[in-house]
């Protein structure tokens, strides 16, 4: 007989079924996406670069994976600290105001969608009747800096698919001196990538 033999067995925790979120909320949790390796610059100058590194294409939408880097150049220590604060302080969508990183997608028919700007139709929560398009920030893989460089990543869920040729990713970052810039999305590659997406589970 051991000292802990008489401890009571904890009751089994009841299983709570989780509702399946609607497609516009984010990437499917049961899919491995097809990947389009883009490596295209949204903006590139002698001080800052913002690039669309890749696109993860799911059956319902896609994740735009952005990377950015800034170099100090001839900035004073005070100017560099201010730039680091603007770039590295964690904030939610649009909390940085117009000085922060603004990201949107433009469609050939003139329609626009902005990251983090919730449509009035989304006010009903998960049960809202959403037609899209929706561009949702998913966060990034971290950011950091030193006395010479700042670097970081950002990811965005774009829904729905398919997209027409001529759809562009647009970004602006006044706080770091980046003017409004854009890059075409390689939507002609999305169909093959979506077909390459695989379900994790086969019931």
PDB file of C-alpha atoms in Angstrom:
ATOM      1  CA  UNK A   1       0.000   0.000   0.000  1.00  0.00           C
ATOM      2  CA  UNK A   2       1.390   3.394  -1.015  1.00  0.00           C
ATOM      3  CA  UNK A   3       0.855   6.723   0.681  1.00  0.00           C
ATOM      4  CA  UNK A   4      -1.274   8.133  -2.167  1.00  0.00           C
ATOM      5  CA  UNK A   5      -3.312   4.996  -2.827  1.00  0.00           C
ATOM      6  CA  UNK A   6      -6.440   6.369  -1.143  1.00  0.00           C
ATOM      7  CA  UNK A   7      -6.649   9.557  -3.195  1.00  0.00           C
ATOM      8  CA  UNK A   8     -10.058   9.866  -4.892  1.00  0.00           C
ATOM      9  CA  UNK A   9     -10.200   9.485  -8.657  1.00  0.00           C
ATOM     10  CA  UNK A  10     -11.223  12.823 -10.194  1.00  0.00           C
ATOM     11  CA  UNK A  11     -14.470  12.699 -12.156  1.00  0.00           C
ATOM     12  CA  UNK A  12     -14.213  12.656 -15.926  1.00  0.00           C
ATOM     13  CA  UNK A  13     -14.655  16.129 -17.366  1.00  0.00           C
ATOM     14  CA  UNK A  14     -17.674  16.397 -19.658  1.00  0.00           C
ATOM     15  CA  UNK A  15     -16.890  16.910 -23.317  1.00  0.00           C
ATOM     16  CA  UNK A  16     -18.030  20.242 -24.758  1.00  0.00           C
ATOM     17  CA  UNK A  17     -18.614  20.225 -28.505  1.00  0.00           C
ATOM     18  CA  UNK A  18     -17.108  23.282 -30.166  1.00  0.00           C
ATOM     19  CA  UNK A  19     -19.122  25.044 -32.875  1.00  0.00           C
ATOM     20  CA  UNK A  20     -17.504  25.266 -36.300  1.00  0.00           C
ATOM     21  CA  UNK A  21     -16.751  28.939 -37.008  1.00  0.00           C
ATOM     22  CA  UNK A  22     -17.951  30.414 -40.309  1.00  0.00           C
ATOM     23  CA  UNK A  23     -15.490  30.529 -43.193  1.00  0.00           C
ATOM     24  CA  UNK A  24     -15.030  34.309 -43.081  1.00  0.00           C
ATOM     25  CA  UNK A  25     -13.546  34.216 -39.559  1.00  0.00           C
ATOM     26  CA  UNK A  26     -10.219  32.598 -40.458  1.00  0.00           C
ATOM     27  CA  UNK A  27      -8.434  29.656 -42.067  1.00  0.00           C
ATOM     28  CA  UNK A  28     -10.015  26.209 -41.735  1.00  0.00           C
ATOM     29  CA  UNK A  29      -8.489  24.367 -38.781  1.00  0.00           C
ATOM     30  CA  UNK A  30      -8.694  21.000 -40.546  1.00  0.00           C
ATOM     31  CA  UNK A  31      -6.771  21.850 -43.720  1.00  0.00           C
ATOM     32  CA  UNK A  32      -3.179  21.913 -44.875  1.00  0.00           C
ATOM     33  CA  UNK A  33      -3.045  24.761 -47.413  1.00  0.00           C
ATOM     34  CA  UNK A  34      -1.479  24.879 -50.811  1.00  0.00           C
ATOM     35  CA  UNK A  35       1.322  27.459 -50.917  1.00  0.00           C
ATOM     36  CA  UNK A  36       2.079  30.077 -53.545  1.00  0.00           C
ATOM     37  CA  UNK A  37       5.698  31.268 -53.018  1.00  0.00           C
ATOM     38  CA  UNK A  38       5.363  34.898 -54.071  1.00  0.00           C
ATOM     39  CA  UNK A  39       8.441  36.838 -52.954  1.00  0.00           C
ATOM     40  CA  UNK A  40       7.117  40.113 -54.382  1.00  0.00           C
ATOM     41  CA  UNK A  41       7.847  43.595 -53.061  1.00  0.00           C
ATOM     42  CA  UNK A  42       4.961  45.800 -52.048  1.00  0.00           C
ATOM     43  CA  UNK A  43       7.497  48.582 -51.438  1.00  0.00           C
ATOM     44  CA  UNK A  44      11.280  48.791 -51.607  1.00  0.00           C
ATOM     45  CA  UNK A  45      13.504  51.814 -50.985  1.00  0.00           C
ATOM     46  CA  UNK A  46      16.959  52.515 -49.606  1.00  0.00           C
ATOM     47  CA  UNK A  47      15.443  52.622 -46.107  1.00  0.00           C
ATOM     48  CA  UNK A  48      12.487  50.232 -45.961  1.00  0.00           C
ATOM     49  CA  UNK A  49      11.103  47.138 -47.665  1.00  0.00           C
ATOM     50  CA  UNK A  50       7.707  45.466 -47.316  1.00  0.00           C
ATOM     51  CA  UNK A  51       7.183  42.216 -49.192  1.00  0.00           C
ATOM     52  CA  UNK A  52       4.493  39.610 -49.744  1.00  0.00           C
ATOM     53  CA  UNK A  53       6.512  36.513 -48.912  1.00  0.00           C
ATOM     54  CA  UNK A  54       3.941  33.841 -49.689  1.00  0.00           C
ATOM     55  CA  UNK A  55       0.231  33.051 -49.839  1.00  0.00           C
ATOM     56  CA  UNK A  56      -1.313  30.034 -48.097  1.00  0.00           C
ATOM     57  CA  UNK A  57      -4.354  29.060 -50.169  1.00  0.00           C
ATOM     58  CA  UNK A  58      -7.197  27.150 -48.513  1.00  0.00           C
ATOM     59  CA  UNK A  59     -10.464  25.918 -49.994  1.00  0.00           C
ATOM     60  CA  UNK A  60     -12.303  29.004 -48.712  1.00  0.00           C
ATOM     61  CA  UNK A  61      -9.759  31.842 -48.545  1.00  0.00           C
ATOM     62  CA  UNK A  62      -6.079  32.658 -48.289  1.00  0.00           C
ATOM     63  CA  UNK A  63      -3.498  33.899 -45.789  1.00  0.00           C
ATOM     64  CA  UNK A  64      -1.247  36.719 -46.994  1.00  0.00           C
ATOM     65  CA  UNK A  65       2.166  36.462 -45.294  1.00  0.00           C
ATOM     66  CA  UNK A  66       4.008  39.817 -45.200  1.00  0.00           C
ATOM     67  CA  UNK A  67       7.544  40.582 -44.060  1.00  0.00           C
ATOM     68  CA  UNK A  68       9.075  44.004 -43.525  1.00  0.00           C
ATOM     69  CA  UNK A  69      12.451  45.469 -42.627  1.00  0.00           C
ATOM     70  CA  UNK A  70      13.718  48.986 -41.902  1.00  0.00           C
ATOM     71  CA  UNK A  71      17.317  50.136 -41.599  1.00  0.00           C
ATOM     72  CA  UNK A  72      18.526  53.055 -39.541  1.00  0.00           C
ATOM     73  CA  UNK A  73      20.710  54.854 -42.052  1.00  0.00           C
ATOM     74  CA  UNK A  74      21.713  58.310 -40.794  1.00  0.00           C
ATOM     75  CA  UNK A  75      19.006  58.660 -38.135  1.00  0.00           C
ATOM     76  CA  UNK A  76      20.010  59.947 -34.733  1.00  0.00           C
ATOM     77  CA  UNK A  77      19.617  57.767 -31.654  1.00  0.00           C
ATOM     78  CA  UNK A  78      16.430  59.636 -30.725  1.00  0.00           C
ATOM     79  CA  UNK A  79      14.926  59.290 -34.199  1.00  0.00           C
ATOM     80  CA  UNK A  80      15.753  55.581 -34.244  1.00  0.00           C
ATOM     81  CA  UNK A  81      14.167  55.006 -30.835  1.00  0.00           C
ATOM     82  CA  UNK A  82      11.015  56.729 -32.067  1.00  0.00           C
ATOM     83  CA  UNK A  83      10.961  54.540 -35.195  1.00  0.00           C
ATOM     84  CA  UNK A  84      11.422  51.417 -33.067  1.00  0.00           C
ATOM     85  CA  UNK A  85       8.558  52.460 -30.804  1.00  0.00           C
ATOM     86  CA  UNK A  86       6.224  52.986 -33.757  1.00  0.00           C
ATOM     87  CA  UNK A  87       7.163  49.670 -35.339  1.00  0.00           C
ATOM     88  CA  UNK A  88       7.475  47.350 -32.353  1.00  0.00           C
ATOM     89  CA  UNK A  89       4.801  48.479 -29.884  1.00  0.00           C
ATOM     90  CA  UNK A  90       2.069  45.806 -29.987  1.00  0.00           C
ATOM     91  CA  UNK A  91      -1.281  47.368 -30.867  1.00  0.00           C
ATOM     92  CA  UNK A  92      -4.544  46.201 -32.332  1.00  0.00           C
ATOM     93  CA  UNK A  93      -5.844  47.131 -35.777  1.00  0.00           C
ATOM     94  CA  UNK A  94      -6.011  50.875 -36.385  1.00  0.00           C
ATOM     95  CA  UNK A  95      -4.914  51.705 -32.807  1.00  0.00           C
ATOM     96  CA  UNK A  96      -1.779  53.236 -34.276  1.00  0.00           C
ATOM     97  CA  UNK A  97      -3.937  55.631 -36.255  1.00  0.00           C
ATOM     98  CA  UNK A  98      -2.859  56.679 -39.713  1.00  0.00           C
ATOM     99  CA  UNK A  99       0.816  56.451 -38.696  1.00  0.00           C
ATOM    100  CA  UNK A 100       0.565  52.655 -38.330  1.00  0.00           C
ATOM    101  CA  UNK A 101       0.730  49.955 -40.954  1.00  0.00           C
ATOM    102  CA  UNK A 102      -2.426  50.102 -43.089  1.00  0.00           C
ATOM    103  CA  UNK A 103      -3.183  47.095 -45.292  1.00  0.00           C
ATOM    104  CA  UNK A 104      -6.005  46.590 -47.765  1.00  0.00           C
ATOM    105  CA  UNK A 105      -6.990  44.701 -50.885  1.00  0.00           C
ATOM    106  CA  UNK A 106      -8.328  46.338 -54.037  1.00  0.00           C
ATOM    107  CA  UNK A 107     -10.541  44.488 -56.515  1.00  0.00           C
ATOM    108  CA  UNK A 108     -10.791  45.021 -60.287  1.00  0.00           C
ATOM    109  CA  UNK A 109     -14.392  46.242 -59.921  1.00  0.00           C
ATOM    110  CA  UNK A 110     -13.244  49.065 -57.643  1.00  0.00           C
ATOM    111  CA  UNK A 111     -14.269  47.465 -54.359  1.00  0.00           C
ATOM    112  CA  UNK A 112     -11.905  47.800 -51.374  1.00  0.00           C
ATOM    113  CA  UNK A 113     -11.465  45.928 -48.118  1.00  0.00           C
ATOM    114  CA  UNK A 114      -9.342  47.146 -45.183  1.00  0.00           C
ATOM    115  CA  UNK A 115      -7.586  45.014 -42.574  1.00  0.00           C
ATOM    116  CA  UNK A 116      -9.109  45.384 -39.134  1.00  0.00           C
ATOM    117  CA  UNK A 117     -11.991  47.574 -40.238  1.00  0.00           C
ATOM    118  CA  UNK A 118     -15.078  45.563 -39.333  1.00  0.00           C
ATOM    119  CA  UNK A 119     -18.043  45.876 -41.685  1.00  0.00           C
ATOM    120  CA  UNK A 120     -21.393  46.868 -40.149  1.00  0.00           C
ATOM    121  CA  UNK A 121     -22.741  43.489 -41.298  1.00  0.00           C
ATOM    122  CA  UNK A 122     -20.328  41.752 -38.924  1.00  0.00           C
ATOM    123  CA  UNK A 123     -21.982  43.263 -35.873  1.00  0.00           C
ATOM    124  CA  UNK A 124     -24.105  40.143 -35.453  1.00  0.00           C
ATOM    125  CA  UNK A 125     -21.079  38.075 -34.449  1.00  0.00           C
ATOM    126  CA  UNK A 126     -20.469  34.544 -35.716  1.00  0.00           C
ATOM    127  CA  UNK A 127     -24.072  34.233 -36.879  1.00  0.00           C
ATOM    128  CA  UNK A 128     -23.923  37.344 -39.076  1.00  0.00           C
ATOM    129  CA  UNK A 129     -24.809  36.923 -42.733  1.00  0.00           C
ATOM    130  CA  UNK A 130     -21.485  37.968 -44.239  1.00  0.00           C
ATOM    131  CA  UNK A 131     -20.979  38.190 -47.982  1.00  0.00           C
ATOM    132  CA  UNK A 132     -17.449  39.575 -47.873  1.00  0.00           C
ATOM    133  CA  UNK A 133     -14.884  40.436 -48.752  1.00  0.00           C
ATOM    134  CA  UNK A 134     -13.231  40.269 -45.325  1.00  0.00           C
ATOM    135  CA  UNK A 135      -9.568  40.982 -44.517  1.00  0.00           C
ATOM    136  CA  UNK A 136      -8.681  39.928 -40.964  1.00  0.00           C
ATOM    137  CA  UNK A 137      -5.314  40.475 -39.208  1.00  0.00           C
ATOM    138  CA  UNK A 138      -3.963  37.195 -37.843  1.00  0.00           C
ATOM    139  CA  UNK A 139      -0.950  38.661 -36.061  1.00  0.00           C
ATOM    140  CA  UNK A 140       2.650  38.009 -36.986  1.00  0.00           C
ATOM    141  CA  UNK A 141       5.565  35.809 -36.193  1.00  0.00           C
ATOM    142  CA  UNK A 142       7.183  38.429 -34.025  1.00  0.00           C
ATOM    143  CA  UNK A 143       9.259  41.522 -34.599  1.00  0.00           C
ATOM    144  CA  UNK A 144      12.501  42.883 -33.256  1.00  0.00           C
ATOM    145  CA  UNK A 145      15.270  45.343 -33.768  1.00  0.00           C
ATOM    146  CA  UNK A 146      18.748  46.511 -32.845  1.00  0.00           C
ATOM    147  CA  UNK A 147      20.874  49.593 -33.496  1.00  0.00           C
ATOM    148  CA  UNK A 148      20.793  49.024 -37.265  1.00  0.00           C
ATOM    149  CA  UNK A 149      17.649  47.149 -38.319  1.00  0.00           C
ATOM    150  CA  UNK A 150      13.970  46.600 -37.519  1.00  0.00           C
ATOM    151  CA  UNK A 151      12.244  43.491 -38.833  1.00  0.00           C
ATOM    152  CA  UNK A 152       8.823  41.907 -38.468  1.00  0.00           C
ATOM    153  CA  UNK A 153       6.019  39.915 -40.046  1.00  0.00           C
ATOM    154  CA  UNK A 154       2.242  40.280 -40.424  1.00  0.00           C
ATOM    155  CA  UNK A 155      -0.402  37.817 -41.631  1.00  0.00           C
ATOM    156  CA  UNK A 156      -3.911  38.468 -42.961  1.00  0.00           C
ATOM    157  CA  UNK A 157      -6.874  36.230 -43.774  1.00  0.00           C
ATOM    158  CA  UNK A 158      -8.597  37.200 -47.027  1.00  0.00           C
ATOM    159  CA  UNK A 159     -12.044  35.723 -47.715  1.00  0.00           C
ATOM    160  CA  UNK A 160     -13.651  34.591 -49.959  1.00  0.00           C
ATOM    161  CA  UNK A 161     -12.094  32.936 -52.968  1.00  0.00           C
ATOM    162  CA  UNK A 162     -11.864  32.921 -55.957  1.00  0.00           C
ATOM    163  CA  UNK A 163     -10.230  36.244 -56.812  1.00  0.00           C
ATOM    164  CA  UNK A 164     -10.191  37.898 -60.209  1.00  0.00           C
ATOM    165  CA  UNK A 165      -6.992  38.825 -62.046  1.00  0.00           C
ATOM    166  CA  UNK A 166      -6.168  42.433 -61.204  1.00  0.00           C
ATOM    167  CA  UNK A 167      -6.706  42.080 -57.438  1.00  0.00           C
ATOM    168  CA  UNK A 168      -3.956  43.992 -55.616  1.00  0.00           C
ATOM    169  CA  UNK A 169      -2.535  44.181 -52.107  1.00  0.00           C
ATOM    170  CA  UNK A 170      -2.145  47.797 -50.961  1.00  0.00           C
ATOM    171  CA  UNK A 171      -0.179  49.041 -47.941  1.00  0.00           C
ATOM    172  CA  UNK A 172       0.910  52.323 -46.378  1.00  0.00           C
ATOM    173  CA  UNK A 173       3.013  53.081 -43.297  1.00  0.00           C
ATOM    174  CA  UNK A 174       3.391  56.813 -42.718  1.00  0.00           C
ATOM    175  CA  UNK A 175       5.053  56.327 -39.341  1.00  0.00           C
ATOM    176  CA  UNK A 176       8.020  54.621 -41.013  1.00  0.00           C
ATOM    177  CA  UNK A 177       8.035  56.748 -44.146  1.00  0.00           C
ATOM    178  CA  UNK A 178       6.459  54.208 -46.512  1.00  0.00           C
ATOM    179  CA  UNK A 179       4.088  55.767 -49.073  1.00  0.00           C
ATOM    180  CA  UNK A 180       1.006  53.998 -50.386  1.00  0.00           C
ATOM    181  CA  UNK A 181       2.278  51.065 -52.440  1.00  0.00           C
ATOM    182  CA  UNK A 182       0.804  47.962 -54.021  1.00  0.00           C
ATOM    183  CA  UNK A 183       1.576  44.612 -55.607  1.00  0.00           C
ATOM    184  CA  UNK A 184      -0.704  42.414 -57.760  1.00  0.00           C
ATOM    185  CA  UNK A 185      -1.805  39.160 -56.143  1.00  0.00           C
ATOM    186  CA  UNK A 186      -0.811  36.159 -58.312  1.00  0.00           C
ATOM    187  CA  UNK A 187      -4.390  34.893 -58.404  1.00  0.00           C
ATOM    188  CA  UNK A 188      -3.727  32.873 -61.558  1.00  0.00           C
ATOM    189  CA  UNK A 189      -1.771  30.470 -59.302  1.00  0.00           C
ATOM    190  CA  UNK A 190      -4.444  30.222 -56.606  1.00  0.00           C
ATOM    191  CA  UNK A 191      -6.607  27.564 -58.275  1.00  0.00           C
ATOM    192  CA  UNK A 192      -3.785  25.012 -58.435  1.00  0.00           C
ATOM    193  CA  UNK A 193      -2.761  25.859 -54.861  1.00  0.00           C
ATOM    194  CA  UNK A 194      -6.354  25.455 -53.610  1.00  0.00           C
ATOM    195  CA  UNK A 195      -6.557  22.038 -55.278  1.00  0.00           C
ATOM    196  CA  UNK A 196      -3.319  21.118 -53.487  1.00  0.00           C
ATOM    197  CA  UNK A 197      -4.902  21.872 -50.085  1.00  0.00           C
ATOM    198  CA  UNK A 198      -5.526  18.706 -48.073  1.00  0.00           C
ATOM    199  CA  UNK A 199      -7.841  17.820 -45.207  1.00  0.00           C
ATOM    200  CA  UNK A 200      -6.137  16.588 -42.037  1.00  0.00           C
ATOM    201  CA  UNK A 201      -8.940  14.142 -41.277  1.00  0.00           C
ATOM    202  CA  UNK A 202     -10.727  11.732 -43.609  1.00  0.00           C
ATOM    203  CA  UNK A 203     -13.958  10.567 -41.968  1.00  0.00           C
TER     204      UNK A 203
END
